[in-house]
Tab-separated table of C-alpha atoms in Angstrom:
chain	number	residue	atom	x	y	z
A	1	GLY	CA	13.759	10.117	-20.251
A	2	ASN	CA	12.243	8.590	-23.326
A	3	SER	CA	8.496	8.250	-23.591
A	4	VAL	CA	5.691	7.593	-26.040
A	5	THR	CA	2.188	9.021	-25.806
A	6	GLN	CA	-0.719	7.558	-27.735
A	7	MET	CA	-4.316	8.564	-27.995
A	8	GLU	CA	-6.537	6.632	-25.647
A	9	GLY	CA	-9.018	4.133	-26.935
A	10	PRO	CA	-11.066	2.351	-27.649
A	11	VAL	CA	-11.528	3.741	-31.102
A	12	THR	CA	-14.686	2.375	-32.714
A	13	LEU	CA	-15.117	2.651	-36.464
A	14	SER	CA	-17.330	1.302	-39.180
A	15	GLU	CA	-15.820	-0.809	-41.922
A	16	GLU	CA	-14.244	1.271	-44.721
A	17	ALA	CA	-13.799	4.298	-42.453
A	18	PHE	CA	-10.535	6.243	-42.206
A	19	LEU	CA	-8.371	5.468	-39.200
A	20	THR	CA	-5.871	7.757	-37.490
A	21	ILE	CA	-4.084	6.940	-34.258
A	22	ASN	CA	-1.966	9.754	-32.883
A	23	CYS	CA	1.462	9.078	-31.439
A	24	THR	CA	3.973	11.574	-30.103
A	25	TYR	CA	7.296	10.916	-28.478
A	26	THR	CA	10.024	12.368	-26.315
A	27	ALA	CA	13.503	11.030	-26.792
A	28	THR	CA	17.162	11.875	-26.499
A	29	GLY	CA	19.108	11.377	-29.665
A	30	TYR	CA	17.524	10.135	-32.855
A	31	PRO	CA	15.056	7.344	-32.185
A	32	SER	CA	13.698	4.782	-34.545
A	33	LEU	CA	9.896	4.601	-34.457
A	34	PHE	CA	7.619	1.601	-34.727
A	35	TRP	CA	4.026	0.537	-34.806
A	36	TYR	CA	3.238	-2.897	-33.413
A	37	VAL	CA	-0.147	-4.620	-33.622
A	38	GLN	CA	-1.597	-7.124	-31.190
A	39	TYR	CA	-4.513	-9.215	-32.424
A	40	PRO	CA	-6.761	-10.802	-29.797
A	41	GLY	CA	-5.002	-13.588	-27.925
A	42	GLU	CA	-1.721	-13.133	-29.760
A	43	GLY	CA	1.657	-11.564	-29.237
A	44	LEU	CA	2.799	-8.341	-30.847
A	45	GLN	CA	3.768	-8.142	-34.501
A	46	LEU	CA	5.757	-5.415	-36.160
A	47	LEU	CA	3.429	-3.459	-38.451
A	48	LEU	CA	5.815	-0.816	-39.781
A	49	LYS	CA	8.799	1.253	-38.830
A	50	ALA	CA	10.800	4.348	-39.730
A	51	THR	CA	14.379	4.974	-38.767
A	52	LYS	CA	14.944	8.626	-39.652
A	53	ALA	CA	13.119	11.891	-40.077
A	54	ASP	CA	10.682	12.118	-43.012
A	55	ASP	CA	10.788	8.356	-43.571
A	56	LYS	CA	7.427	6.802	-44.253
A	57	GLY	CA	6.738	3.279	-43.072
A	58	SER	CA	3.951	1.328	-44.723
A	59	ASN	CA	2.453	-2.147	-44.574
A	60	LYS	CA	-0.958	-3.761	-45.134
A	61	GLY	CA	-2.462	-0.407	-46.132
A	62	PHE	CA	-1.199	1.328	-42.976
A	63	GLU	CA	1.173	4.273	-43.148
A	64	ALA	CA	3.059	6.466	-40.717
A	65	THR	CA	5.524	9.286	-41.342
A	66	TYR	CA	8.360	10.179	-38.979
A	67	ARG	CA	7.902	13.894	-38.241
A	68	LYS	CA	10.853	15.211	-36.281
A	69	GLU	CA	9.563	18.783	-36.109
A	70	THR	CA	6.373	17.686	-34.342
A	71	THR	CA	7.918	14.581	-32.708
A	72	SER	CA	5.071	12.510	-34.071
A	73	PHE	CA	4.470	9.197	-35.843
A	74	HIS	CA	0.733	9.019	-36.474
A	75	LEU	CA	-0.708	5.803	-37.894
A	76	GLU	CA	-3.246	6.016	-40.727
A	77	LYS	CA	-5.264	3.673	-42.871
A	78	GLY	CA	-7.649	4.807	-45.548
A	79	SER	CA	-10.259	2.045	-45.341
A	80	VAL	CA	-10.335	-0.264	-42.353
A	81	GLN	CA	-11.689	-3.794	-42.268
A	82	VAL	CA	-13.142	-5.841	-39.439
A	83	SER	CA	-9.893	-7.824	-39.456
A	84	ASP	CA	-8.016	-4.651	-38.412
A	85	SER	CA	-9.617	-4.832	-34.977
A	86	ALA	CA	-6.655	-5.051	-32.622
A	87	VAL	CA	-4.548	-3.109	-30.143
A	88	TYR	CA	-1.951	-0.853	-31.755
A	89	PHE	CA	1.230	0.154	-29.959
A	90	CYS	CA	3.538	2.979	-30.899
A	91	ALA	CA	7.121	2.428	-29.781
A	92	LEU	CA	10.561	3.927	-30.064
A	93	SER	CA	14.105	2.708	-29.779
A	94	VAL	CA	17.188	4.813	-29.236
A	95	ASP	CA	19.796	2.110	-28.972
A	96	SER	CA	21.301	-0.164	-31.536
A	97	TRP	CA	20.073	-3.261	-29.715
A	98	GLY	CA	16.519	-2.191	-30.313
A	99	LYS	CA	15.240	-1.959	-26.761
A	100	LEU	CA	11.674	-0.756	-27.190
A	101	GLN	CA	9.843	1.923	-25.236
A	102	PHE	CA	6.101	1.453	-25.749
A	103	GLY	CA	3.090	3.682	-25.584
A	104	ALA	CA	0.034	2.534	-23.648
A	105	GLY	CA	-1.652	1.058	-26.708
A	106	THR	CA	-4.847	1.982	-28.528
A	107	GLN	CA	-7.631	-0.524	-28.995
A	108	VAL	CA	-9.355	-0.300	-32.355
A	109	VAL	CA	-12.739	-1.911	-32.919
A	110	VAL	CA	-14.074	-2.082	-36.471
A	111	THR	CA	-17.731	-2.988	-36.881
A	112	PRO	CA	-19.344	-4.348	-40.070
B	1	GLU	CA	8.302	-22.199	-38.606
B	2	ALA	CA	10.182	-19.351	-36.940
B	3	GLN	CA	8.620	-18.674	-33.602
B	4	VAL	CA	8.899	-17.745	-29.956
B	5	THR	CA	7.051	-20.081	-27.616
B	6	GLN	CA	6.065	-19.501	-24.027
B	7	ASN	CA	4.715	-21.852	-21.396
B	8	PRO	CA	2.375	-21.871	-19.718
B	9	ARG	CA	-0.075	-19.604	-21.516
B	10	TYR	CA	-2.217	-19.175	-18.424
B	11	LEU	CA	-1.249	-19.559	-14.794
B	12	ILE	CA	-3.075	-18.908	-11.562
B	13	THR	CA	-0.963	-19.200	-8.431
B	14	VAL	CA	-0.812	-18.055	-4.826
B	15	THR	CA	1.403	-15.503	-3.162
B	16	GLY	CA	4.876	-16.805	-2.394
B	17	LYS	CA	4.827	-19.954	-4.511
B	18	LYS	CA	7.847	-19.941	-6.808
B	19	LEU	CA	7.140	-20.240	-10.498
B	20	THR	CA	8.965	-20.242	-13.808
B	21	VAL	CA	7.689	-19.139	-17.181
B	22	THR	CA	9.640	-20.645	-20.014
B	23	CYS	CA	10.551	-18.948	-23.277
B	24	SER	CA	12.176	-20.574	-26.266
B	25	GLN	CA	13.020	-19.341	-29.755
B	26	ASN	CA	14.119	-21.314	-32.809
B	27	MET	CA	15.652	-18.469	-34.827
B	28	ASN	CA	19.153	-18.523	-33.321
B	29	HIS	CA	18.613	-15.011	-31.990
B	30	GLU	CA	21.141	-13.555	-29.593
B	31	TYR	CA	18.938	-10.895	-28.026
B	32	MET	CA	16.016	-11.917	-25.833
B	33	SER	CA	13.890	-9.978	-23.406
B	34	TRP	CA	10.877	-10.139	-21.145
B	35	TYR	CA	8.103	-7.566	-21.006
B	36	ARG	CA	5.029	-7.194	-18.891
B	37	GLN	CA	1.867	-5.607	-20.245
B	38	ASP	CA	-0.477	-3.734	-17.946
B	39	PRO	CA	-3.559	-1.675	-18.871
B	40	GLY	CA	-2.725	1.946	-19.520
B	41	LEU	CA	1.017	1.306	-19.262
B	42	GLY	CA	1.799	-0.537	-22.462
B	43	LEU	CA	4.697	-2.977	-22.325
B	44	ARG	CA	7.605	-2.475	-19.970
B	45	GLN	CA	10.860	-4.371	-20.157
B	46	ILE	CA	11.724	-6.564	-17.175
B	47	TYR	CA	15.059	-8.141	-18.138
B	48	TYR	CA	17.018	-8.682	-21.282
B	49	SER	CA	19.880	-10.820	-22.476
B	50	MET	CA	22.376	-10.047	-25.201
B	51	ASN	CA	23.738	-13.572	-25.358
B	52	VAL	CA	24.369	-16.723	-23.344
B	53	GLU	CA	25.266	-15.888	-19.741
B	54	VAL	CA	24.796	-12.146	-20.393
B	55	THR	CA	21.712	-10.625	-18.763
B	56	ASP	CA	20.765	-7.211	-17.456
B	57	LYS	CA	17.903	-5.370	-15.819
B	58	GLY	CA	15.254	-3.595	-17.795
B	59	ASP	CA	12.899	-0.957	-16.461
B	60	VAL	CA	10.924	-3.037	-13.939
B	61	PRO	CA	13.169	-5.889	-12.693
B	62	GLU	CA	12.100	-6.006	-9.030
B	63	GLY	CA	10.742	-9.405	-8.001
B	64	TYR	CA	12.023	-11.234	-11.096
B	65	LYS	CA	15.032	-13.296	-12.054
B	66	VAL	CA	16.212	-14.650	-15.378
B	67	SER	CA	18.900	-16.950	-16.675
B	68	ARG	CA	20.385	-17.615	-20.101
B	69	LYS	CA	22.239	-20.911	-20.072
B	70	GLU	CA	21.386	-21.779	-23.645
B	71	LYS	CA	20.936	-19.497	-26.593
B	72	ARG	CA	17.386	-20.612	-27.352
B	73	ASN	CA	15.938	-20.426	-23.815
B	74	PHE	CA	15.306	-17.483	-21.523
B	75	PRO	CA	13.155	-18.438	-18.531
B	76	LEU	CA	11.544	-15.871	-16.247
B	77	ILE	CA	11.559	-16.784	-12.568
B	78	LEU	CA	9.341	-15.361	-9.859
B	79	GLU	CA	10.812	-16.596	-6.590
B	80	SER	CA	8.047	-15.228	-4.377
B	81	PRO	CA	5.186	-13.943	-6.513
B	82	SER	CA	2.965	-11.186	-5.202
B	83	PRO	CA	-0.427	-9.925	-6.426
B	84	ASN	CA	1.175	-6.853	-8.052
B	85	GLN	CA	2.901	-9.237	-10.462
B	86	THR	CA	-0.458	-10.214	-11.901
B	87	SER	CA	0.025	-9.268	-15.528
B	88	LEU	CA	0.407	-10.418	-19.118
B	89	TYR	CA	3.993	-11.383	-19.881
B	90	PHE	CA	5.697	-11.469	-23.252
B	91	CYS	CA	9.019	-12.871	-24.292
B	92	ALA	CA	10.708	-11.428	-27.366
B	93	SER	CA	13.813	-12.173	-29.393
B	94	SER	CA	15.801	-10.580	-32.172
B	95	LEU	CA	19.094	-10.772	-33.977
B	96	LYS	CA	22.113	-9.181	-32.420
B	97	GLY	CA	23.291	-6.210	-34.331
B	98	LEU	CA	24.461	-2.696	-34.236
B	99	ARG	CA	21.903	-1.096	-36.440
B	100	GLN	CA	19.791	1.984	-36.066
B	101	GLY	CA	16.782	0.885	-34.117
B	102	GLY	CA	17.996	-2.656	-33.852
B	103	TYR	CA	16.418	-5.602	-35.639
B	104	GLU	CA	12.783	-6.662	-35.619
B	105	GLN	CA	11.715	-8.212	-32.350
B	106	TYR	CA	9.603	-11.356	-32.485
B	107	PHE	CA	7.142	-11.807	-29.666
B	108	GLY	CA	5.767	-14.922	-28.057
B	109	PRO	CA	2.007	-15.389	-27.595
B	110	GLY	CA	2.020	-14.221	-23.987
B	111	THR	CA	1.512	-15.734	-20.539
B	112	ARG	CA	-1.345	-14.468	-18.445
B	113	LEU	CA	-0.360	-14.735	-14.784
B	114	THR	CA	-2.712	-14.237	-11.869
B	115	VAL	CA	-1.313	-14.176	-8.333
B	116	THR	CA	-3.895	-14.406	-5.553
C-alpha cells in the first residue's frame, strides 16, 4: 500500500537556523506530493506541492523537490523564524480526487 | 471569507452517548472528507463524499457514520462513542476534479473529542 515516512520530532532550532525535514514515500503509480503545516490550535494548510518527478514546490521560503529515484520529498528552509513553529505533515495522493495519505507529522520548535 | 467550520471545537462525552460533529463549507466544494489525527499516526481518513448523497468509507470508518444531504454540510456521527475514538477530528473540502493529485484541500479548525 501507499505510505509516507517522516523524521520524528520534535525538531528544536534557533532562529535563523537551517531546517530540513526528511520525507520518504512508498506508492503505486505516480503520486503527487504535499507538505501541509499545522499551526497551534489550527487546521492544516497546504504549504507546497509537486505533482511530478523533479518538480520543486516552494512557498514562504520553504522548498521541496520531488525525487523519484530516492522516493523522497524533503522540506527545507534556509533561515527559520519563531513563527515557523508548527507541525509539518508530508502527504501523498495517487488519485485524481486528491485523497491524502499523511505521514505522522514532525513538530518544529524555533526558539529566539 | 472562504472557510470550513466545525462545531463543536471541544467535546467531552461519555461512552455510548450519541453525538454529531458538524462540518460546513462555503466554497461550493463537491468533495468533503473527515480525518482523525492521532499522535504518531498523522491524519487518517474516516469517510469521504464526492457529492450530495454520495459517500464512501475511508481508511478507518468503523464506529462512524456520515451523511451528505446538502452540498455545504457533512456531519460526522458517532452513534455509540467509545474511548478509542478520543481524537482530534478534521473536516476538509475541495473542488471536484480529475486532476493529478486533485485540488487543494481546505481544512477546518478541528474538533477535539474526549470519550470517557
